[in-house]
Amino acid sequence: GEDVEQSLFLSVREGDSSVINCTYTDSSSTYLYWYKQEPGAGLQLLTYIFSNMDMKQDQRLTVLLNKKDKHLSLRIADTQTGDSAIYFCAVMFSGGYNKLIFGAGTRLAVHP
Amino acid sequence: GAGVSQSPSNKVTEKGKDVELRCDPISGHTALYWYRQSLGQGLEFLIYFQGNSAPDKSGLPSDRFSAERTGGSVSTLTIQRTQQEDSAVYLCASSLLSGNTDTQYFGPGTRLTVL
């Protein structure tokens, strides 16, 4: 079945860049998403990328997609303590229904 | 405008009891989804509604789980004879189903604890 993998934990210093990586198996996926979850809160959509794009930039966020390797990354520039959260990679299932397949989430810890 | 809302925000129940979880999607959103997030896990797809019908129920873990949607709006997820392994955060999302993006917007979730 479809699978999405993420590393579970990332620790960065405030002001540095963070790079969160994701790999997936469904090569027909059309849209790929990044969601942010803060403690006790629901999921907040951060950004998404269409599969025919290589890169998308939105302020401090840069999404890179390597479709050949089925690898997606999220780069956060100038990481702040408010960026501390769990980041979920999600891939739209291409099997006819619009369900998202999520990774287990990467916990980002930002320290001074 | 208002986002996706869910109620209750927290529910504690005893093993064997039935529970009902409610989701109010964003007004005008045709599609509605239920997911489950167990402790330390990613999100597990449960069910998808397009309007009032559910073309994909493949994620429901057992026949104790059911969901309905009436009037193309509010949805309820019912868990009968709850078990401790049902303890999780249940998240609802809705989307416009317009064009190809179909971006899903999530509610805050209902945290279910089965004692």
Tab-separated table of C-alpha atoms in Angstrom:
chain	number	residue	atom	x	y	z
A	1	GLY	CA	0.000	0.000	0.000
A	2	GLU	CA	0.908	3.638	-0.030
A	3	ASP	CA	3.464	4.730	2.494
A	4	VAL	CA	4.907	8.057	3.639
A	5	GLU	CA	8.034	8.155	5.772
A	6	GLN	CA	9.507	10.966	7.828
A	7	SER	CA	12.273	11.233	10.366
A	8	LEU	CA	10.736	11.607	13.801
A	9	PHE	CA	12.780	14.347	15.365
A	10	LEU	CA	14.815	17.422	14.403
A	11	SER	CA	16.562	19.866	16.690
A	12	VAL	CA	17.858	23.223	15.427
A	13	ARG	CA	19.238	26.416	16.887
A	14	GLU	CA	17.127	29.557	16.666
A	15	GLY	CA	18.016	31.502	13.518
A	16	ASP	CA	19.309	28.471	11.629
A	17	SER	CA	17.486	26.795	8.739
A	18	SER	CA	15.471	23.628	9.331
A	19	VAL	CA	15.041	20.958	6.688
A	20	ILE	CA	12.377	18.317	7.181
A	21	ASN	CA	12.434	15.379	4.788
A	22	CYS	CA	9.745	13.024	3.544
A	23	THR	CA	9.712	10.056	1.172
A	24	TYR	CA	6.654	8.436	-0.356
A	25	THR	CA	5.810	5.434	-2.479
A	26	ASP	CA	2.813	6.471	-4.608
A	27	SER	CA	4.417	7.805	-7.772
A	28	SER	CA	1.033	8.921	-9.149
A	29	SER	CA	0.347	11.357	-6.343
A	30	THR	CA	-0.694	14.729	-7.698
A	31	TYR	CA	-0.543	16.970	-4.658
A	32	LEU	CA	1.788	16.866	-1.690
A	33	TYR	CA	1.191	18.840	1.483
A	34	TRP	CA	2.904	20.050	4.601
A	35	TYR	CA	0.813	20.497	7.750
A	36	LYS	CA	1.886	21.904	11.133
A	37	GLN	CA	0.476	20.738	14.444
A	38	GLU	CA	1.153	22.688	17.620
A	39	PRO	CA	0.561	21.067	21.023
A	40	GLY	CA	-3.141	20.467	21.663
A	41	ALA	CA	-4.146	21.983	18.334
A	42	GLY	CA	-5.461	20.698	15.037
A	43	LEU	CA	-3.538	20.574	11.805
A	44	GLN	CA	-2.701	23.832	10.083
A	45	LEU	CA	-2.055	23.738	6.350
A	46	LEU	CA	1.346	25.295	5.676
A	47	THR	CA	1.819	24.792	1.967
A	48	TYR	CA	1.364	22.343	-0.860
A	49	ILE	CA	3.041	21.553	-4.156
A	50	PHE	CA	1.712	20.089	-7.369
A	51	SER	CA	3.626	17.127	-8.717
A	52	ASN	CA	4.727	18.906	-11.903
A	53	MET	CA	6.646	21.492	-9.860
A	54	ASP	CA	10.156	21.150	-8.479
A	55	MET	CA	10.067	23.973	-5.998
A	56	LYS	CA	7.673	26.314	-4.302
A	57	GLN	CA	8.620	29.215	-2.068
A	58	ASP	CA	6.348	31.012	0.358
A	59	GLN	CA	8.058	33.558	2.623
A	60	ARG	CA	10.305	31.553	4.973
A	61	LEU	CA	9.115	28.217	3.593
A	62	THR	CA	10.657	26.431	0.620
A	63	VAL	CA	9.292	23.128	-0.629
A	64	LEU	CA	11.460	20.947	-2.857
A	65	LEU	CA	10.094	17.963	-4.759
A	66	ASN	CA	12.234	15.303	-6.393
A	67	LYS	CA	9.639	13.231	-8.176
A	68	LYS	CA	12.144	10.739	-9.532
A	69	ASP	CA	13.334	9.864	-6.024
A	70	LYS	CA	9.862	10.424	-4.495
A	71	HIS	CA	11.386	12.811	-1.996
A	72	LEU	CA	9.799	15.944	-0.569
A	73	SER	CA	11.410	18.441	1.757
A	74	LEU	CA	10.357	21.510	3.699
A	75	ARG	CA	12.945	24.144	4.485
A	76	ILE	CA	12.190	26.771	7.115
A	77	ALA	CA	14.555	29.730	6.953
A	78	ASP	CA	15.500	31.664	10.091
A	79	THR	CA	13.773	29.171	12.369
A	80	GLN	CA	12.079	30.702	15.387
A	81	THR	CA	10.912	29.226	18.689
A	82	GLY	CA	7.339	29.626	17.426
A	83	ASP	CA	8.147	27.111	14.705
A	84	SER	CA	8.455	24.364	17.320
A	85	ALA	CA	5.721	21.869	16.394
A	86	ILE	CA	5.117	18.576	14.648
A	87	TYR	CA	5.278	18.774	10.861
A	88	PHE	CA	3.341	16.268	8.804
A	89	CYS	CA	3.996	15.399	5.209
A	90	ALA	CA	0.841	14.240	3.380
A	91	VAL	CA	0.380	12.821	-0.087
A	92	MET	CA	-2.898	12.771	-1.955
A	93	PHE	CA	-3.813	9.183	-2.757
A	94	SER	CA	-4.164	8.717	-6.487
A	95	GLY	CA	-6.498	5.739	-6.304
A	96	GLY	CA	-9.677	7.612	-7.073
A	97	TYR	CA	-10.582	9.049	-3.702
A	98	ASN	CA	-9.272	12.243	-2.245
A	99	LYS	CA	-7.803	10.854	0.937
A	100	LEU	CA	-4.455	11.975	2.250
A	101	ILE	CA	-1.780	9.561	3.322
A	102	PHE	CA	0.190	11.046	6.199
A	103	GLY	CA	3.644	10.453	7.526
A	104	ALA	CA	4.108	9.953	11.261
A	105	GLY	CA	5.253	13.549	11.684
A	106	THR	CA	8.587	15.205	12.468
A	107	ARG	CA	8.865	16.921	15.825
A	108	LEU	CA	10.877	20.133	15.379
A	109	ALA	CA	12.513	21.507	18.514
A	110	VAL	CA	14.031	24.988	18.300
A	111	HIS	CA	16.489	25.954	21.019
A	112	PRO	CA	18.213	29.256	21.762
B	1	GLY	CA	-14.999	32.881	7.976
B	2	ALA	CA	-15.529	30.009	10.399
B	3	GLY	CA	-13.314	26.970	10.104
B	4	VAL	CA	-14.082	23.332	10.751
B	5	SER	CA	-15.469	22.808	14.238
B	6	GLN	CA	-15.703	19.610	16.237
B	7	SER	CA	-17.434	18.675	19.449
B	8	PRO	CA	-16.808	17.708	22.092
B	9	SER	CA	-13.191	18.747	22.344
B	10	ASN	CA	-12.584	16.057	24.957
B	11	LYS	CA	-14.537	12.919	25.760
B	12	VAL	CA	-13.804	10.434	28.510
B	13	THR	CA	-15.885	7.289	28.490
B	14	GLU	CA	-15.930	3.858	30.006
B	15	LYS	CA	-15.110	0.764	28.043
B	16	GLY	CA	-18.210	-0.669	26.409
B	17	LYS	CA	-20.120	2.600	26.123
B	18	ASP	CA	-21.096	4.211	22.812
B	19	VAL	CA	-19.824	7.660	21.806
B	20	GLU	CA	-20.804	10.167	19.150
B	21	LEU	CA	-18.377	12.710	17.752
B	22	ARG	CA	-19.586	15.661	15.721
B	23	CYS	CA	-18.036	17.629	12.884
B	24	ASP	CA	-19.253	20.895	11.363
B	25	PRO	CA	-17.415	21.478	8.092
B	26	ILE	CA	-16.686	24.799	6.455
B	27	SER	CA	-19.861	26.096	4.849
B	28	GLY	CA	-20.088	25.062	1.216
B	29	HIS	CA	-17.469	22.331	1.420
B	30	THR	CA	-18.692	19.266	-0.415
B	31	ALA	CA	-16.195	16.755	0.897
B	32	LEU	CA	-15.717	15.705	4.515
B	33	TYR	CA	-13.103	13.370	5.965
B	34	TRP	CA	-12.532	11.656	9.276
B	35	TYR	CA	-9.035	10.710	10.446
B	36	ARG	CA	-7.699	9.197	13.652
B	37	GLN	CA	-4.435	10.151	15.322
B	38	SER	CA	-3.206	7.738	17.939
B	39	LEU	CA	-0.561	8.829	20.447
B	40	GLY	CA	2.737	9.493	18.669
B	41	GLN	CA	1.363	8.339	15.338
B	42	GLY	CA	0.506	9.987	12.059
B	43	LEU	CA	-3.030	10.353	10.855
B	44	GLU	CA	-4.994	7.303	9.820
B	45	PHE	CA	-7.754	7.798	7.240
B	46	LEU	CA	-11.160	6.530	8.378
B	47	ILE	CA	-13.877	7.628	5.965
B	48	TYR	CA	-14.641	10.140	3.213
B	49	PHE	CA	-17.980	11.749	2.354
B	50	GLN	CA	-18.873	13.390	-0.915
B	51	GLY	CA	-22.110	15.151	-0.149
B	52	ASN	CA	-24.123	12.717	1.968
B	53	SER	CA	-22.678	9.551	0.511
B	54	ALA	CA	-19.531	7.761	1.595
B	55	PRO	CA	-17.749	6.289	-1.412
B	56	ASP	CA	-14.769	5.241	0.682
B	57	LYS	CA	-15.286	3.585	4.050
B	58	SER	CA	-12.136	1.533	3.738
B	59	GLY	CA	-10.442	3.023	6.760
B	60	LEU	CA	-13.054	2.204	9.371
B	61	PRO	CA	-11.214	-0.188	11.714
B	62	SER	CA	-14.184	-2.383	12.622
B	63	ASP	CA	-17.957	-2.624	12.377
B	64	ARG	CA	-18.187	-0.812	15.707
B	65	PHE	CA	-17.367	2.364	13.783
B	66	SER	CA	-19.953	4.128	11.642
B	67	ALA	CA	-20.448	7.609	10.304
B	68	GLU	CA	-23.188	9.556	8.666
B	69	ARG	CA	-23.608	12.939	7.092
B	70	THR	CA	-26.937	14.644	6.667
B	71	GLY	CA	-27.892	17.641	4.552
B	72	GLY	CA	-24.433	17.674	3.041
B	73	SER	CA	-23.148	19.388	6.147
B	74	VAL	CA	-22.761	18.036	9.686
B	75	SER	CA	-21.277	14.599	10.182
B	76	THR	CA	-21.275	12.305	13.192
B	77	LEU	CA	-18.823	9.501	13.841
B	78	THR	CA	-20.228	6.846	16.154
B	79	ILE	CA	-18.150	4.282	18.000
B	80	GLN	CA	-20.145	1.505	19.628
B	81	ARG	CA	-18.946	-0.586	22.561
B	82	THR	CA	-15.761	1.453	22.881
B	83	GLN	CA	-12.486	-0.304	23.610
B	84	GLN	CA	-9.312	1.118	25.135
B	85	GLU	CA	-7.541	0.928	21.765
B	86	ASP	CA	-10.108	3.420	20.428
B	87	SER	CA	-8.437	6.132	22.547
B	88	ALA	CA	-7.077	8.702	20.109
B	89	VAL	CA	-7.674	12.159	18.690
B	90	TYR	CA	-10.342	12.077	16.000
B	91	LEU	CA	-9.858	14.759	13.393
B	92	CYS	CA	-12.327	15.968	10.813
B	93	ALA	CA	-11.433	17.839	7.650
B	94	SER	CA	-13.422	19.361	4.818
B	95	SER	CA	-12.634	20.490	1.309
B	96	LEU	CA	-14.309	22.277	-1.539
B	97	LEU	CA	-13.707	19.573	-4.165
B	98	SER	CA	-13.177	22.286	-6.743
B	99	GLY	CA	-10.552	21.862	-9.415
B	100	ASN	CA	-7.661	19.576	-8.618
B	101	THR	CA	-6.206	20.930	-5.402
B	102	ASP	CA	-8.893	19.741	-2.988
B	103	THR	CA	-7.037	21.217	-0.033
B	104	GLN	CA	-8.319	19.765	3.215
B	105	TYR	CA	-8.844	22.028	6.209
B	106	PHE	CA	-8.807	20.388	9.608
B	107	GLY	CA	-10.772	20.950	12.770
B	108	PRO	CA	-9.177	20.972	16.249
B	109	GLY	CA	-10.100	17.350	16.900
B	110	THR	CA	-11.881	15.417	19.623
B	111	ARG	CA	-9.640	13.695	22.136
B	112	LEU	CA	-11.301	10.415	23.121
B	113	THR	CA	-10.139	8.552	26.204
B	114	VAL	CA	-11.605	5.133	26.915
B	115	LEU	CA	-11.023	3.982	30.487
